[in-house]
Every structure is written in C-alpha cells, then in structure tokens.
PDB file of C-alpha atoms in Angstrom:
ATOM      1  CA  MET A 228       6.742  36.446  -6.958  1.00  0.00           C
ATOM      2  CA  ILE A 229       7.349  33.897  -4.201  1.00  0.00           C
ATOM      3  CA  ARG A 230       6.516  35.368  -0.815  1.00  0.00           C
ATOM      4  CA  PRO A 231       8.769  33.938   1.924  1.00  0.00           C
ATOM      5  CA  ARG A 232       7.014  32.575   4.958  1.00  0.00           C
ATOM      6  CA  GLY A 233       8.113  31.217   8.290  1.00  0.00           C
ATOM      7  CA  ARG A 234       8.720  27.613   9.189  1.00  0.00           C
ATOM      8  CA  ARG A 235       6.016  25.096   8.334  1.00  0.00           C
ATOM      9  CA  PRO A 236       4.875  21.910  10.043  1.00  0.00           C
ATOM     10  CA  CYS A 237       6.693  19.043   8.349  1.00  0.00           C
ATOM     11  CA  ARG A 238       6.510  15.296   8.015  1.00  0.00           C
ATOM     12  CA  THR A 239       9.785  14.822   9.887  1.00  0.00           C
ATOM     13  CA  PRO A 240      11.584  16.849  12.555  1.00  0.00           C
ATOM     14  CA  PRO A 241      13.698  19.761  11.287  1.00  0.00           C
ATOM     15  CA  LEU A 242      17.301  19.050  10.371  1.00  0.00           C
ATOM     16  CA  ARG A 243      19.874  20.073  12.942  1.00  0.00           C
ATOM     17  CA  ARG A 244      22.722  21.951  11.299  1.00  0.00           C
ATOM     18  CA  GLY A 245      25.829  23.820  12.263  1.00  0.00           C
ATOM     19  CA  ARG A 246      28.174  21.629  14.294  1.00  0.00           C
ATOM     20  CA  ALA A 247      29.351  19.251  11.589  1.00  0.00           C
ATOM     21  CA  GLY A 248      30.181  20.237   8.045  1.00  0.00           C
ATOM     22  CA  GLY A 249      30.566  18.603   4.650  1.00  0.00           C
ATOM     23  CA  ARG A 250      28.567  16.135   2.575  1.00  0.00           C
ATOM     24  CA  ALA A 251      29.092  13.230   4.980  1.00  0.00           C
ATOM     25  CA  ALA A 252      27.577  15.204   7.831  1.00  0.00           C
ATOM     26  CA  GLN A 253      24.648  16.208   5.634  1.00  0.00           C
ATOM     27  CA  ASP A 254      24.054  12.582   4.671  1.00  0.00           C
ATOM     28  CA  ARG A 255      24.020  11.605   8.354  1.00  0.00           C
ATOM     29  CA  LEU A 256      21.390  14.252   9.037  1.00  0.00           C
ATOM     30  CA  PHE A 257      19.146  12.853   6.332  1.00  0.00           C
ATOM     31  CA  GLU A 258      19.640   9.324   7.678  1.00  0.00           C
ATOM     32  CA  TRP A 259      18.520  10.601  11.097  1.00  0.00           C
ATOM     33  CA  GLU A 260      15.477  12.156   9.465  1.00  0.00           C
ATOM     34  CA  VAL A 261      14.455   8.847   7.888  1.00  0.00           C
ATOM     35  CA  VAL A 262      14.830   6.818  11.086  1.00  0.00           C
ATOM     36  CA  VAL A 263      12.606   9.235  13.011  1.00  0.00           C
ATOM     37  CA  GLY A 264       9.993   9.903  10.350  1.00  0.00           C
ATOM     38  CA  ASP A 265       9.548   6.836   8.137  1.00  0.00           C
ATOM     39  CA  VAL A 266       8.672   3.183   8.628  1.00  0.00           C
ATOM     40  CA  TYR A 267      10.739   2.209   5.582  1.00  0.00           C
ATOM     41  CA  ALA A 268      14.122   3.663   4.640  1.00  0.00           C
ATOM     42  CA  ASN A 269      13.893   2.633   0.964  1.00  0.00           C
ATOM     43  CA  TYR A 270      11.696   0.910  -1.594  1.00  0.00           C
ATOM     44  CA  ALA A 271      13.212  -2.555  -1.103  1.00  0.00           C
ATOM     45  CA  GLN A 272      12.179  -2.510   2.545  1.00  0.00           C
ATOM     46  CA  LEU A 273       8.693  -1.300   1.653  1.00  0.00           C
ATOM     47  CA  ALA A 274       8.225  -3.941  -1.050  1.00  0.00           C
ATOM     48  CA  ALA A 275       9.231  -6.641   1.429  1.00  0.00           C
ATOM     49  CA  GLY A 276       6.720  -5.450   4.001  1.00  0.00           C
ATOM     50  CA  GLU A 277       3.732  -4.430   1.861  1.00  0.00           C
ATOM     51  CA  ASP A 278       1.743  -6.036  -0.969  1.00  0.00           C
ATOM     52  CA  GLU A 279       1.606  -4.293  -4.340  1.00  0.00           C
ATOM     53  CA  GLY A 280      -1.956  -4.030  -5.608  1.00  0.00           C
ATOM     54  CA  VAL A 281      -3.287  -4.376  -2.068  1.00  0.00           C
ATOM     55  CA  ASP A 282      -1.348  -1.761  -0.119  1.00  0.00           C
ATOM     56  CA  TYR A 283       0.127   0.348  -2.897  1.00  0.00           C
ATOM     57  CA  THR A 284       0.269   0.821  -6.660  1.00  0.00           C
ATOM     58  CA  ARG A 285       2.858   2.107  -9.100  1.00  0.00           C
ATOM     59  CA  THR A 286       1.681   3.909 -12.224  1.00  0.00           C
ATOM     60  CA  VAL A 287       3.956   4.805 -15.132  1.00  0.00           C
ATOM     61  CA  ILE A 288       2.526   6.559 -18.189  1.00  0.00           C
ATOM     62  CA  GLY A 289       4.647   7.438 -21.199  1.00  0.00           C
ATOM     63  CA  GLY A 290       4.281  10.868 -22.754  1.00  0.00           C
ATOM     64  CA  PRO A 291       5.166  12.209 -26.196  1.00  0.00           C
ATOM     65  CA  THR A 292       8.664  13.096 -24.996  1.00  0.00           C
ATOM     66  CA  THR A 293      10.957  11.717 -22.307  1.00  0.00           C
ATOM     67  CA  SER A 294      12.512  15.092 -21.513  1.00  0.00           C
ATOM     68  CA  TRP A 295       9.841  16.103 -18.962  1.00  0.00           C
ATOM     69  CA  ALA A 296       8.455  14.153 -16.013  1.00  0.00           C
ATOM     70  CA  SER A 297       5.509  14.721 -13.687  1.00  0.00           C
ATOM     71  CA  ILE A 298       5.771  12.587 -10.563  1.00  0.00           C
ATOM     72  CA  ALA A 299       4.085  12.039  -7.208  1.00  0.00           C
ATOM     73  CA  ILE A 300       5.851   9.639  -4.871  1.00  0.00           C
ATOM     74  CA  HIS A 301       3.311  10.106  -2.058  1.00  0.00           C
ATOM     75  CA  GLY A 302       0.084   9.674  -3.993  1.00  0.00           C
ATOM     76  CA  GLY A 303      -3.115   7.918  -3.024  1.00  0.00           C
ATOM     77  CA  GLY A 304      -3.792   8.197   0.690  1.00  0.00           C
ATOM     78  CA  ILE A 305      -0.238   9.158   1.639  1.00  0.00           C
ATOM     79  CA  GLU A 306      -0.550  12.833   0.688  1.00  0.00           C
ATOM     80  CA  ALA A 307      -4.039  12.819  -0.768  1.00  0.00           C
ATOM     81  CA  GLY A 308      -4.524  14.871  -3.906  1.00  0.00           C
ATOM     82  CA  SER A 309      -0.880  14.942  -4.960  1.00  0.00           C
ATOM     83  CA  GLY A 310      -1.172  11.920  -7.238  1.00  0.00           C
ATOM     84  CA  GLU A 311      -4.309  13.194  -8.921  1.00  0.00           C
ATOM     85  CA  LEU A 312      -2.623  16.507  -9.684  1.00  0.00           C
ATOM     86  CA  ALA A 313       0.536  14.873 -11.044  1.00  0.00           C
ATOM     87  CA  LEU A 314      -1.546  12.692 -13.371  1.00  0.00           C
ATOM     88  CA  ALA A 315      -3.586  15.634 -14.643  1.00  0.00           C
ATOM     89  CA  VAL A 316      -0.521  17.820 -15.175  1.00  0.00           C
ATOM     90  CA  GLY A 317       1.283  15.098 -17.090  1.00  0.00           C
ATOM     91  CA  ASP A 318      -1.697  13.870 -19.128  1.00  0.00           C
ATOM     92  CA  GLY A 319      -0.588  13.593 -22.759  1.00  0.00           C
ATOM     93  CA  LEU A 320       2.208  16.095 -22.151  1.00  0.00           C
ATOM     94  CA  MET A 321       4.865  14.430 -20.004  1.00  0.00           C
ATOM     95  CA  ASN A 322       6.029  11.085 -18.765  1.00  0.00           C
ATOM     96  CA  THR A 323       4.181  10.512 -15.504  1.00  0.00           C
ATOM     97  CA  TYR A 324       4.850   8.430 -12.407  1.00  0.00           C
ATOM     98  CA  VAL A 325       2.696   7.977  -9.307  1.00  0.00           C
ATOM     99  CA  PHE A 326       3.354   5.833  -6.265  1.00  0.00           C
ATOM    100  CA  ALA A 327       0.022   5.595  -4.425  1.00  0.00           C
ATOM    101  CA  GLY A 328      -0.962   4.256  -1.042  1.00  0.00           C
ATOM    102  CA  ILE A 329      -4.245   2.327  -1.211  1.00  0.00           C
ATOM    103  CA  LYS A 330      -4.427   0.860   2.286  1.00  0.00           C
ATOM    104  CA  SER A 331      -7.692   1.243   4.191  1.00  0.00           C
ATOM    105  CA  SER A 332      -5.752   3.063   6.905  1.00  0.00           C
ATOM    106  CA  ARG A 333      -2.193   3.999   7.897  1.00  0.00           C
ATOM    107  CA  ASN A 334      -1.144   5.002   4.410  1.00  0.00           C
ATOM    108  CA  SER A 335       1.429   7.220   6.081  1.00  0.00           C
ATOM    109  CA  ASP A 336       3.384   4.015   6.739  1.00  0.00           C
ATOM    110  CA  LEU A 337       4.138   3.982   2.997  1.00  0.00           C
ATOM    111  CA  HIS A 338       5.844   7.376   3.095  1.00  0.00           C
ATOM    112  CA  ILE A 339       9.494   7.216   2.006  1.00  0.00           C
ATOM    113  CA  THR A 340      11.116  10.608   2.274  1.00  0.00           C
ATOM    114  CA  ALA A 341      12.024  12.191  -1.058  1.00  0.00           C
ATOM    115  CA  THR A 342      15.757  12.030  -0.332  1.00  0.00           C
ATOM    116  CA  LYS A 343      15.565   8.239   0.004  1.00  0.00           C
ATOM    117  CA  PHE A 344      12.902   7.310  -2.531  1.00  0.00           C
ATOM    118  CA  ASP A 345      14.551   4.832  -4.905  1.00  0.00           C
ATOM    119  CA  GLU A 346      11.733   2.883  -6.565  1.00  0.00           C
ATOM    120  CA  PRO A 347      13.321   1.541  -9.802  1.00  0.00           C
ATOM    121  CA  GLN A 348      10.584   2.540 -12.264  1.00  0.00           C
ATOM    122  CA  CYS A 349      10.653   6.108 -11.019  1.00  0.00           C
ATOM    123  CA  LEU A 350      14.442   6.290 -11.214  1.00  0.00           C
ATOM    124  CA  ALA A 351      14.381   4.914 -14.769  1.00  0.00           C
ATOM    125  CA  LEU A 352      11.835   7.508 -15.847  1.00  0.00           C
ATOM    126  CA  LEU A 353      13.888  10.331 -14.343  1.00  0.00           C
ATOM    127  CA  ALA A 354      17.120   9.032 -15.864  1.00  0.00           C
ATOM    128  CA  ALA A 355      15.707  10.017 -19.268  1.00  0.00           C
ATOM    129  CA  ALA A 356      14.240  13.342 -18.127  1.00  0.00           C
ATOM    130  CA  ASP A 357      15.721  16.835 -18.191  1.00  0.00           C
ATOM    131  CA  ARG A 358      12.963  18.636 -16.269  1.00  0.00           C
ATOM    132  CA  THR A 359      10.928  17.313 -13.353  1.00  0.00           C
ATOM    133  CA  ILE A 360       7.829  18.484 -11.504  1.00  0.00           C
ATOM    134  CA  SER A 361       7.491  16.515  -8.269  1.00  0.00           C
ATOM    135  CA  VAL A 362       4.154  16.993  -6.499  1.00  0.00           C
ATOM    136  CA  HIS A 363       3.732  16.597  -2.740  1.00  0.00           C
ATOM    137  CA  GLY A 364       1.298  17.543  -0.018  1.00  0.00           C
ATOM    138  CA  TYR A 365       2.089  19.335   3.229  1.00  0.00           C
ATOM    139  CA  THR A 366       0.152  20.827   6.124  1.00  0.00           C
ATOM    140  CA  GLY A 367       0.781  24.474   5.332  1.00  0.00           C
ATOM    141  CA  THR A 368      -0.628  27.458   7.163  1.00  0.00           C
ATOM    142  CA  ALA A 369      -3.950  26.543   8.761  1.00  0.00           C
ATOM    143  CA  GLY A 370      -6.727  27.219   6.304  1.00  0.00           C
ATOM    144  CA  GLU A 371      -4.459  28.762   3.670  1.00  0.00           C
ATOM    145  CA  PRO A 372      -4.635  27.288   0.131  1.00  0.00           C
ATOM    146  CA  GLU A 373      -1.015  27.790  -0.844  1.00  0.00           C
ATOM    147  CA  THR A 374       1.826  26.245  -2.834  1.00  0.00           C
ATOM    148  CA  ALA A 375       5.403  26.051  -1.580  1.00  0.00           C
ATOM    149  CA  LEU A 376       7.951  25.731  -4.383  1.00  0.00           C
ATOM    150  CA  GLY A 377      11.394  24.206  -3.910  1.00  0.00           C
ATOM    151  CA  GLY A 378      14.007  22.137  -5.722  1.00  0.00           C
ATOM    152  CA  LEU A 379      17.172  23.072  -7.587  1.00  0.00           C
ATOM    153  CA  ASP A 380      15.572  24.140 -10.888  1.00  0.00           C
ATOM    154  CA  ALA A 381      15.194  27.813  -9.971  1.00  0.00           C
ATOM    155  CA  SER A 382      14.261  28.842 -13.508  1.00  0.00           C
ATOM    156  CA  LEU A 383      11.340  26.421 -13.740  1.00  0.00           C
ATOM    157  CA  ALA A 384      10.243  27.264 -10.198  1.00  0.00           C
ATOM    158  CA  GLY A 385      10.137  30.931 -11.145  1.00  0.00           C
ATOM    159  CA  ASP A 386       8.062  30.232 -14.237  1.00  0.00           C
ATOM    160  CA  LEU A 387       5.633  28.079 -12.264  1.00  0.00           C
ATOM    161  CA  SER A 388       5.357  30.720  -9.558  1.00  0.00           C
ATOM    162  CA  ALA A 389       4.512  33.402 -12.108  1.00  0.00           C
ATOM    163  CA  ALA A 390       1.922  31.238 -13.881  1.00  0.00           C
ATOM    164  CA  LEU A 391       0.211  30.198 -10.656  1.00  0.00           C
ATOM    165  CA  THR A 392       0.224  33.721  -9.254  1.00  0.00           C
ATOM    166  CA  ASP A 393      -1.297  35.036 -12.477  1.00  0.00           C
ATOM    167  CA  GLN A 394      -4.173  32.594 -11.945  1.00  0.00           C
ATOM    168  CA  GLY A 395      -4.728  33.862  -8.406  1.00  0.00           C
ATOM    169  CA  PHE A 396      -3.005  31.071  -6.489  1.00  0.00           C
ATOM    170  CA  SER A 397      -0.862  31.867  -3.451  1.00  0.00           C
ATOM    171  CA  VAL A 398       2.787  30.830  -3.823  1.00  0.00           C
ATOM    172  CA  VAL A 399       5.218  30.872  -0.903  1.00  0.00           C
ATOM    173  CA  ALA A 400       8.885  30.023  -0.501  1.00  0.00           C
ATOM    174  CA  ALA A 401       9.443  26.510   0.806  1.00  0.00           C
ATOM    175  CA  SER A 402      10.805  26.265   4.331  1.00  0.00           C
ATOM    176  CA  SER A 403      14.012  24.295   4.882  1.00  0.00           C
ATOM    177  CA  GLU A 404      12.183  21.067   5.724  1.00  0.00           C
ATOM    178  CA  ILE A 405      10.473  20.938   2.323  1.00  0.00           C
ATOM    179  CA  SER A 406      12.938  22.936   0.236  1.00  0.00           C
ATOM    180  CA  GLY A 407      13.939  20.067  -2.072  1.00  0.00           C
ATOM    181  CA  SER A 408      17.464  21.485  -2.108  1.00  0.00           C
ATOM    182  CA  TYR A 409      19.334  18.249  -1.397  1.00  0.00           C
ATOM    183  CA  PRO A 410      20.844  16.869  -4.651  1.00  0.00           C
ATOM    184  CA  GLY A 411      19.605  13.390  -3.753  1.00  0.00           C
ATOM    185  CA  ASN A 412      15.992  14.524  -3.498  1.00  0.00           C
ATOM    186  CA  ILE A 413      13.933  12.638  -6.080  1.00  0.00           C
ATOM    187  CA  CYS A 414      12.939  15.894  -7.787  1.00  0.00           C
ATOM    188  CA  ASN A 415      16.612  16.555  -8.603  1.00  0.00           C
ATOM    189  CA  ARG A 416      17.495  13.093  -9.902  1.00  0.00           C
ATOM    190  CA  ASN A 417      17.046  13.836 -13.590  1.00  0.00           C
ATOM    191  CA  ARG A 418      19.793  14.349 -16.178  1.00  0.00           C
ATOM    192  CA  ARG A 419      20.210  18.011 -15.241  1.00  0.00           C
ATOM    193  CA  GLY A 420      20.391  17.287 -11.541  1.00  0.00           C
ATOM    194  CA  ALA A 421      17.668  19.856 -10.889  1.00  0.00           C
ATOM    195  CA  GLY A 422      13.898  19.746 -10.619  1.00  0.00           C
ATOM    196  CA  VAL A 423      11.015  21.484  -8.873  1.00  0.00           C
ATOM    197  CA  GLN A 424       9.267  20.248  -5.750  1.00  0.00           C
ATOM    198  CA  VAL A 425       5.661  21.458  -5.676  1.00  0.00           C
ATOM    199  CA  GLU A 426       4.180  21.268  -2.177  1.00  0.00           C
ATOM    200  CA  LEU A 427       0.402  21.666  -1.970  1.00  0.00           C
ATOM    201  CA  SER A 428      -1.037  22.743   1.371  1.00  0.00           C
ATOM    202  CA  HIS A 429      -3.859  20.698   2.864  1.00  0.00           C
ATOM    203  CA  ALA A 430      -6.292  23.553   2.326  1.00  0.00           C
ATOM    204  CA  LEU A 431      -5.318  23.797  -1.335  1.00  0.00           C
ATOM    205  CA  ARG A 432      -5.754  20.080  -1.875  1.00  0.00           C
ATOM    206  CA  THR A 433      -9.198  20.044  -0.292  1.00  0.00           C
ATOM    207  CA  SER A 434     -10.192  22.933  -2.572  1.00  0.00           C
ATOM    208  CA  PHE A 435      -9.512  20.682  -5.570  1.00  0.00           C
ATOM    209  CA  PHE A 436     -12.316  18.247  -4.691  1.00  0.00           C
ATOM    210  CA  PRO A 437     -16.064  18.887  -4.287  1.00  0.00           C
ATOM    211  CA  ASP A 438     -17.038  19.402  -0.641  1.00  0.00           C
ATOM    212  CA  GLY A 439     -13.339  19.288   0.262  1.00  0.00           C
ATOM    213  CA  ASP A 440     -13.550  15.494   0.286  1.00  0.00           C
ATOM    214  CA  LEU A 441     -10.111  13.844   0.096  1.00  0.00           C
ATOM    215  CA  THR A 442     -11.322  10.293   0.717  1.00  0.00           C
ATOM    216  CA  ARG A 443     -10.355   7.610  -1.762  1.00  0.00           C
ATOM    217  CA  SER A 444     -13.889   7.240  -3.087  1.00  0.00           C
ATOM    218  CA  ALA A 445     -14.096  10.976  -3.760  1.00  0.00           C
ATOM    219  CA  ARG A 446     -10.712  11.059  -5.451  1.00  0.00           C
ATOM    220  CA  ASP A 447     -11.497   7.982  -7.545  1.00  0.00           C
ATOM    221  CA  SER A 448     -14.809   9.470  -8.680  1.00  0.00           C
ATOM    222  CA  GLY A 449     -12.990  11.760 -11.091  1.00  0.00           C
ATOM    223  CA  ARG A 450     -14.929  14.798  -9.860  1.00  0.00           C
ATOM    224  CA  ARG A 451     -12.782  17.911  -9.511  1.00  0.00           C
ATOM    225  CA  THR A 452     -13.445  21.579  -8.819  1.00  0.00           C
ATOM    226  CA  GLN A 453     -12.760  24.402 -11.247  1.00  0.00           C
ATOM    227  CA  LEU A 454      -9.824  25.406  -9.044  1.00  0.00           C
ATOM    228  CA  PHE A 455      -8.216  22.032  -9.766  1.00  0.00           C
ATOM    229  CA  HIS A 456      -8.559  22.529 -13.510  1.00  0.00           C
ATOM    230  CA  ASP A 457      -7.271  26.108 -13.298  1.00  0.00           C
ATOM    231  CA  TYR A 458      -4.234  24.950 -11.342  1.00  0.00           C
ATOM    232  CA  VAL A 459      -3.486  22.153 -13.789  1.00  0.00           C
ATOM    233  CA  GLU A 460      -3.741  24.489 -16.762  1.00  0.00           C
ATOM    234  CA  ALA A 461      -1.414  27.017 -15.131  1.00  0.00           C
ATOM    235  CA  VAL A 462       1.270  24.362 -14.676  1.00  0.00           C
ATOM    236  CA  ARG A 463       0.753  22.844 -18.113  1.00  0.00           C
ATOM    237  CA  SER A 464       1.027  26.261 -19.751  1.00  0.00           C
ATOM    238  CA  VAL A 465       4.583  26.569 -18.443  1.00  0.00           C
ATOM    239  CA  VAL A 466       5.512  23.119 -19.722  1.00  0.00           C
ATOM    240  CA  ALA A 467       3.925  23.717 -23.126  1.00  0.00           C
ATOM    241  CA  VAL A 468       5.976  26.877 -23.639  1.00  0.00           C
ATOM    242  CA  ALA A 469       9.267  25.483 -22.335  1.00  0.00           C
ATOM    243  CA  GLN A 470       9.134  21.949 -23.707  1.00  0.00           C
ATOM    244  CA  PRO A 471      10.053  22.670 -27.347  1.00  0.00           C
ATOM    245  CA  ALA A 472      13.359  24.132 -26.201  1.00  0.00           C
ATOM    246  CA  SER A 473      14.235  21.222 -23.907  1.00  0.00           C
TER     247      SER A 473
END
C-alpha cells in the first residue's frame, strides 16, 4: 500500500496551477519549470554544450524482448545511484537505457527534466516498449530510505509497491512535483502512453552502497549492499511475472 506523504523537496520549483486551464497552459507551466531549473532545455542543447565521453555517456543495452524498458535519464553523478539500479533491474530482462553524468563536478548541469528529455536513443528504445520503469533520485524525507512511485501506469505501480513493501521497503505516494503524471514525461512515452516513475530518496540510495558512499569511484567499484540486491530482486520479480503477458 502506498502511504501518501506531504510535499517533498524537488529539483525545480513547484508548478503554479489554477488560473489558466487547458493543455496549452500546462505546457507553459512546464516550460517555466525548465527555464528555472535546468541549464539545458533539451538534448540538442546539451550535446552542443557538453562532450560525450568526457562529460556524459549514453548506454543502451538490448534485452530479450523490446516490450519492457528500464531507464535512468539522470544517472552517473546527476542523481547518483539511479543509473546503477536501472542497469541491475534491466540486466538480461529488459531493454535498458542510462544517460550518465561523468563530470568531475557540476553534474547537475546535465539534468534535463523528464518532461523535456528527448535524447534520440532513449526515445527509440521507448517507441518499441509497452512498459517502462524510469528510475530517478530525489531528496526525500531527511534520513528516510523511501521510494516515491508515480507515472501513468497505475497497475504496474501498484504491483511494484506491493513487491517492495513485502521486502520491507517504504513506499510513499509521489508528490505533485515528482508525480510523473504529465503525458510527455519520459516514463510515459512508450507505446501504451503510460509508465512508472520510481523516485529513490537520498537515504535509500546511500543504503545501496557500502559506507553510504555515492562517489563515482564507489559506484564504479561494483560493490553493493544486500539492500540493493533485495530491492533489485523485488522489482525484477514483478517484471518476470508480468512480462509473458505483455
């Protein structure tokens, strides 16, 4: 069961709603969000300003079926730990995509909000997918190792919530800023128009690595805690059961 919580700290200021209606107004709100929160509004701008292989990497791994995708668009040092989880969840089971920041500092400059992320390889992978698990990192409640689930695939979100809760992980309802409810959010850009956004709190991500070390050297070492493996198996168990019917 997802336990609703209050508002969470977010990467960008909260959306202001209520005075203007309709899709056009909603689009303007998301444009405002990007201008305030991100250095780059889309991938073309980022690619023109950063060097691939020096500042960032793109990883695409084919799975046994194209109907499921595990992605992390803020991997590496952008939202540390999200890329490692997406890779482990997808390993040999799903098509996997990770965009990772590898700068020595200021990896947050590489953050493109999920409603504007349009990197071509990621879009191509999702164009062939029916179900998507999109992994992110967020601040969360101070010291609380928790997962906030969002996105438009309510059925998959419910299954993931149940599996994670059964393994002892705390699952909370995503606040509006990280709800993944906008149709243009990358998690929803598959053939069904619905995916799940999995937001990992900072405390949860640190619990996945020995000594809570989220540095690049620690993440690249391959060393993970048992909690990491338990989390991965909980997510993969849902995919393994659901995938034959997809």
